[in-house]
Structures are given as C-alpha cells and as structure tokens.
Amino acid sequence: MKNANYNTNRYRFGANRLLTLLSFISVLVCFPVKGQIKQKKLLTEADYHLWNYLEPEEISDNGDWVSYKKTYETADSVFVQQRKTGQIHSFASASHGQFASDHYFVCKTSDSMLHLLSLKKGTEQLVKNVKSFGIVGSYLLVLSDQKESSYLGFYTLEGQLLHTENNVTEYTASADKKKIAISKREND
C-alpha cells in the first residue's frame, strides 16, 4: 500500500509542476514585456511627401500585365507589372498609360516624352515633344508640338514612323477606330 501512495503523490507532483509551467508560459505569451513592443514613430509635416495614393489603371487584354499609378504630393508615377513573374517597369512623372494589344504599353511623362515599352522584349523607345497620343487599331498616333510647327505622327506599335501630317492641331478617331479626323492650321 505504501508503494501505491508514493506513485500517486509522484503523479500529483508532476502534474502540479506541469500546470505551473503552462501557466507561466501563458502569462508570458499574453502579456509581452513592454520593452519588446516597438514604439510608433510620430509623423511630422516633413514626412507628408512620403505619402502616396495607389490607383489601379488598366489590365492588358490577356490579363498578364497590370498598370497602376502612385500619386504623390509633387508628382505621379506609373507602374506596369507582370502578374505572374512580378516584373515591374516604372515611369516617373507619368500621368496615364495604355496597353496596346498584349505586347506594348504606352505612356507620356511630364517632360513631354512618350515611352513605348515592348512587354515581350522589355525594350523601350522614346518620342520627344509629345502633346498627346492615342492608339487606333494597331497604330500609335502621336501629336507632336514643337515651337514652330506641330505634326501628327503615325507609328507602328514597334515604334517605326510610317507617316507625318504637318500643321495638325488636334485629331479624333471614329468609334470603330477605322477613320481619323484631323484639324489642321492654315499657313498665313
């Protein structure tokens, strides 16, 4: 009988020890030490320029690429990201971009520069002095505004200039994108 009491007391002693240890661990987990909590940084007006708004813009026709814009207090940036691989192309001071088919992305920056990005190759072509642009079917129309003259350039999506029309002040494409109306300035 003496042996049985010894085993029961031994069991109770082990169970009490285990309960004490579990209680101690739960207190540590539930109430972290104040020194372990990372203190929050107070923001000042000097930090406001770091803030931005993230705005979705477009998705390519096949869904492989997305474009979005980060709007800051001073300027905007446009980003194009490959959905599966995460590859990103960025355009500082760009306002808006458009996908042209599944293989090209076009945007204009604040310095009047047009960026034509080949999504397949990752190469970029630039066109200077751009006032506006549009994609009509498989063509890129670029209205260029220089000091003494303006012209409408007809480009392939690969960036090859096909034709220019001088003294164009504006243009618009038909709804079906098969016809273009242009407005020209007459020489005095």
mmCIF file of C-alpha atoms in Angstrom:
data_model
loop_
_atom_site.group_PDB
_atom_site.id
_atom_site.type_symbol
_atom_site.label_atom_id
_atom_site.label_comp_id
_atom_site.label_asym_id
_atom_site.label_seq_id
_atom_site.Cartn_x
_atom_site.Cartn_y
_atom_site.Cartn_z
ATOM 1 C CA MET A 1 0.000 0.000 0.000
ATOM 2 C CA LYS A 2 2.829 2.267 0.766
ATOM 3 C CA ASN A 3 4.066 1.876 -2.823
ATOM 4 C CA ALA A 4 0.697 2.996 -4.261
ATOM 5 C CA ASN A 5 0.679 6.221 -2.216
ATOM 6 C CA TYR A 6 4.175 7.003 -3.370
ATOM 7 C CA ASN A 7 3.202 6.670 -7.063
ATOM 8 C CA THR A 8 0.060 8.815 -6.635
ATOM 9 C CA ASN A 9 1.963 11.576 -4.877
ATOM 10 C CA ARG A 10 4.625 11.436 -7.524
ATOM 11 C CA TYR A 11 1.950 11.824 -10.211
ATOM 12 C CA ARG A 12 0.390 14.811 -8.412
ATOM 13 C CA PHE A 13 3.758 16.466 -8.002
ATOM 14 C CA GLY A 14 4.477 16.090 -11.759
ATOM 15 C CA ALA A 15 1.006 17.366 -12.742
ATOM 16 C CA ASN A 16 1.307 20.403 -10.465
ATOM 17 C CA ARG A 17 4.695 21.178 -11.914
ATOM 18 C CA LEU A 18 3.338 20.939 -15.467
ATOM 19 C CA LEU A 19 0.352 23.198 -14.657
ATOM 20 C CA THR A 20 2.651 25.777 -13.083
ATOM 21 C CA LEU A 21 4.923 25.767 -16.126
ATOM 22 C CA LEU A 22 1.986 26.108 -18.570
ATOM 23 C CA SER A 23 0.524 28.976 -16.509
ATOM 24 C CA PHE A 24 3.856 30.782 -16.529
ATOM 25 C CA ILE A 25 4.230 30.380 -20.332
ATOM 26 C CA SER A 26 0.675 31.618 -20.985
ATOM 27 C CA VAL A 27 1.355 34.733 -18.890
ATOM 28 C CA LEU A 28 4.496 35.420 -20.930
ATOM 29 C CA VAL A 29 2.647 34.975 -24.217
ATOM 30 C CA CYS A 30 -0.418 37.011 -23.269
ATOM 31 C CA PHE A 31 1.395 39.891 -21.597
ATOM 32 C CA PRO A 32 4.535 40.765 -23.552
ATOM 33 C CA VAL A 33 7.242 42.752 -21.895
ATOM 34 C CA LYS A 34 6.819 46.469 -22.583
ATOM 35 C CA GLY A 35 10.383 46.682 -23.913
ATOM 36 C CA GLN A 36 9.520 44.241 -26.678
ATOM 37 C CA ILE A 37 6.802 46.467 -28.139
ATOM 38 C CA LYS A 38 8.137 48.639 -30.951
ATOM 39 C CA GLN A 39 7.382 52.265 -30.265
ATOM 40 C CA LYS A 40 5.470 54.103 -33.004
ATOM 41 C CA LYS A 41 7.194 56.995 -34.727
ATOM 42 C CA LEU A 42 5.347 60.286 -34.579
ATOM 43 C CA LEU A 43 4.814 61.754 -38.027
ATOM 44 C CA THR A 44 5.586 65.350 -38.790
ATOM 45 C CA GLU A 45 4.860 67.608 -41.744
ATOM 46 C CA ALA A 46 8.281 66.722 -43.100
ATOM 47 C CA ASP A 47 7.036 63.136 -43.619
ATOM 48 C CA TYR A 48 3.960 64.091 -45.697
ATOM 49 C CA HIS A 49 5.838 63.960 -49.003
ATOM 50 C CA LEU A 50 6.367 60.228 -48.445
ATOM 51 C CA TRP A 51 2.645 59.514 -48.533
ATOM 52 C CA ASN A 52 1.025 58.317 -51.732
ATOM 53 C CA TYR A 53 -2.218 57.021 -53.134
ATOM 54 C CA LEU A 54 -2.282 53.817 -55.125
ATOM 55 C CA GLU A 55 -4.732 53.864 -58.035
ATOM 56 C CA PRO A 56 -5.374 50.959 -60.414
ATOM 57 C CA GLU A 57 -5.339 51.968 -64.079
ATOM 58 C CA GLU A 58 -5.584 49.176 -66.658
ATOM 59 C CA ILE A 59 -5.243 45.458 -67.273
ATOM 60 C CA SER A 60 -3.884 44.106 -70.547
ATOM 61 C CA ASP A 61 -6.362 42.221 -72.741
ATOM 62 C CA ASN A 62 -4.876 38.827 -71.841
ATOM 63 C CA GLY A 63 -4.649 39.725 -68.121
ATOM 64 C CA ASP A 64 -0.892 39.140 -67.867
ATOM 65 C CA TRP A 65 0.004 42.793 -67.188
ATOM 66 C CA VAL A 66 -1.491 45.438 -64.908
ATOM 67 C CA SER A 67 -0.772 49.140 -64.644
ATOM 68 C CA TYR A 68 -1.268 51.320 -61.622
ATOM 69 C CA LYS A 69 -0.401 54.826 -60.555
ATOM 70 C CA LYS A 70 1.120 56.143 -57.360
ATOM 71 C CA THR A 71 0.066 59.713 -56.738
ATOM 72 C CA TYR A 72 2.363 61.787 -54.571
ATOM 73 C CA GLU A 73 2.065 65.388 -53.428
ATOM 74 C CA THR A 74 4.536 66.599 -56.068
ATOM 75 C CA ALA A 75 4.329 64.124 -58.975
ATOM 76 C CA ASP A 76 2.809 60.836 -60.130
ATOM 77 C CA SER A 77 4.461 57.644 -61.237
ATOM 78 C CA VAL A 78 3.015 54.892 -63.416
ATOM 79 C CA PHE A 79 3.988 51.255 -62.900
ATOM 80 C CA VAL A 80 3.467 48.272 -65.193
ATOM 81 C CA GLN A 81 3.714 44.856 -63.543
ATOM 82 C CA GLN A 82 3.736 41.354 -64.966
ATOM 83 C CA ARG A 83 1.161 39.499 -62.926
ATOM 84 C CA LYS A 84 2.844 36.072 -62.843
ATOM 85 C CA THR A 85 6.538 36.959 -62.510
ATOM 86 C CA GLY A 86 6.192 40.263 -60.633
ATOM 87 C CA GLN A 87 8.493 42.082 -63.092
ATOM 88 C CA ILE A 88 7.928 45.869 -62.797
ATOM 89 C CA HIS A 89 8.606 48.782 -65.156
ATOM 90 C CA SER A 90 8.226 52.291 -63.719
ATOM 91 C CA PHE A 91 7.747 55.700 -65.317
ATOM 92 C CA ALA A 92 8.438 58.667 -63.057
ATOM 93 C CA SER A 93 6.276 61.763 -63.530
ATOM 94 C CA ALA A 94 3.907 59.902 -65.856
ATOM 95 C CA SER A 95 0.226 60.680 -65.818
ATOM 96 C CA HIS A 96 -1.546 57.873 -67.668
ATOM 97 C CA GLY A 97 -0.656 54.792 -69.653
ATOM 98 C CA GLN A 98 -2.406 52.482 -72.098
ATOM 99 C CA PHE A 99 -1.885 48.925 -73.212
ATOM 100 C CA ALA A 100 -1.668 48.450 -76.967
ATOM 101 C CA SER A 101 -2.549 44.839 -77.709
ATOM 102 C CA ASP A 102 -0.989 42.374 -75.275
ATOM 103 C CA HIS A 103 2.572 43.278 -76.169
ATOM 104 C CA TYR A 104 3.011 47.060 -75.710
ATOM 105 C CA PHE A 105 2.478 49.736 -73.098
ATOM 106 C CA VAL A 106 2.494 53.465 -73.910
ATOM 107 C CA CYS A 107 2.615 56.432 -71.542
ATOM 108 C CA LYS A 108 3.559 60.109 -71.553
ATOM 109 C CA THR A 109 5.684 61.773 -68.887
ATOM 110 C CA SER A 110 5.534 65.386 -67.704
ATOM 111 C CA ASP A 111 8.613 66.276 -69.783
ATOM 112 C CA SER A 112 6.528 65.642 -72.961
ATOM 113 C CA MET A 113 8.300 62.350 -73.616
ATOM 114 C CA LEU A 114 6.346 59.356 -74.937
ATOM 115 C CA HIS A 115 7.510 55.953 -73.708
ATOM 116 C CA LEU A 116 6.710 52.915 -75.862
ATOM 117 C CA LEU A 117 7.515 49.750 -73.915
ATOM 118 C CA SER A 118 7.682 46.330 -75.553
ATOM 119 C CA LEU A 119 6.331 43.993 -72.876
ATOM 120 C CA LYS A 120 7.800 40.929 -74.599
ATOM 121 C CA LYS A 121 11.333 42.252 -75.055
ATOM 122 C CA GLY A 122 11.479 44.739 -72.185
ATOM 123 C CA THR A 123 12.842 47.411 -74.543
ATOM 124 C CA GLU A 124 11.689 50.999 -74.602
ATOM 125 C CA GLN A 125 11.537 53.621 -77.347
ATOM 126 C CA LEU A 126 11.143 57.353 -76.753
ATOM 127 C CA VAL A 127 9.447 60.087 -78.772
ATOM 128 C CA LYS A 128 10.163 63.726 -77.830
ATOM 129 C CA ASN A 129 7.879 66.793 -77.734
ATOM 130 C CA VAL A 130 4.626 64.869 -77.436
ATOM 131 C CA LYS A 131 1.445 66.793 -76.749
ATOM 132 C CA SER A 132 -0.884 63.767 -76.795
ATOM 133 C CA PHE A 133 -1.122 60.220 -78.090
ATOM 134 C CA GLY A 134 -3.705 57.630 -78.971
ATOM 135 C CA ILE A 135 -3.876 54.011 -80.038
ATOM 136 C CA VAL A 136 -6.013 53.347 -83.088
ATOM 137 C CA GLY A 137 -6.110 49.674 -84.001
ATOM 138 C CA SER A 138 -2.520 48.544 -84.442
ATOM 139 C CA TYR A 139 -1.187 52.093 -84.872
ATOM 140 C CA LEU A 140 0.088 54.697 -82.484
ATOM 141 C CA LEU A 141 -0.862 58.304 -83.233
ATOM 142 C CA VAL A 142 1.384 60.953 -81.706
ATOM 143 C CA LEU A 143 0.548 64.650 -81.790
ATOM 144 C CA SER A 144 3.857 66.442 -81.508
ATOM 145 C CA ASP A 145 4.042 70.085 -80.577
ATOM 146 C CA GLN A 146 7.233 71.966 -81.354
ATOM 147 C CA LYS A 147 7.880 75.702 -81.167
ATOM 148 C CA GLU A 148 7.269 76.492 -84.809
ATOM 149 C CA SER A 149 5.178 73.596 -86.033
ATOM 150 C CA SER A 150 3.110 70.671 -84.945
ATOM 151 C CA TYR A 151 2.540 67.358 -86.641
ATOM 152 C CA LEU A 152 0.691 64.107 -86.275
ATOM 153 C CA GLY A 153 2.937 61.063 -86.484
ATOM 154 C CA PHE A 154 1.631 57.639 -87.466
ATOM 155 C CA TYR A 155 3.721 54.880 -85.859
ATOM 156 C CA THR A 156 3.586 51.106 -85.779
ATOM 157 C CA LEU A 157 3.391 49.631 -82.301
ATOM 158 C CA GLU A 158 7.030 48.630 -82.744
ATOM 159 C CA GLY A 159 7.866 52.359 -82.902
ATOM 160 C CA GLN A 160 8.501 52.724 -86.637
ATOM 161 C CA LEU A 161 7.365 56.094 -88.036
ATOM 162 C CA LEU A 162 5.152 55.498 -91.084
ATOM 163 C CA HIS A 163 3.833 58.953 -91.955
ATOM 164 C CA THR A 164 3.665 62.520 -90.644
ATOM 165 C CA GLU A 165 0.975 65.089 -91.287
ATOM 166 C CA ASN A 166 2.164 68.677 -90.690
ATOM 167 C CA ASN A 167 0.289 71.570 -89.046
ATOM 168 C CA VAL A 168 -2.144 69.290 -87.205
ATOM 169 C CA THR A 169 -3.657 70.895 -84.107
ATOM 170 C CA GLU A 170 -5.864 68.002 -82.997
ATOM 171 C CA TYR A 171 -7.302 64.678 -84.105
ATOM 172 C CA THR A 172 -10.014 62.233 -83.170
ATOM 173 C CA ALA A 173 -10.716 58.636 -84.137
ATOM 174 C CA SER A 174 -14.091 57.152 -85.032
ATOM 175 C CA ALA A 175 -15.750 54.763 -82.600
ATOM 176 C CA ASP A 176 -14.785 51.725 -84.687
ATOM 177 C CA LYS A 177 -11.163 53.018 -84.896
ATOM 178 C CA LYS A 178 -11.150 52.787 -88.708
ATOM 179 C CA LYS A 179 -11.197 56.510 -89.551
ATOM 180 C CA ILE A 180 -9.403 59.553 -88.222
ATOM 181 C CA ALA A 181 -10.480 63.202 -88.423
ATOM 182 C CA ILE A 182 -7.751 65.824 -88.133
ATOM 183 C CA SER A 183 -7.832 69.552 -87.667
ATOM 184 C CA LYS A 184 -5.036 71.486 -89.434
ATOM 185 C CA ARG A 185 -3.763 75.009 -89.013
ATOM 186 C CA GLU A 186 -3.616 77.022 -92.201
ATOM 187 C CA ASN A 187 -0.426 78.913 -93.028
ATOM 188 C CA ASP A 188 -0.864 82.688 -93.206
#
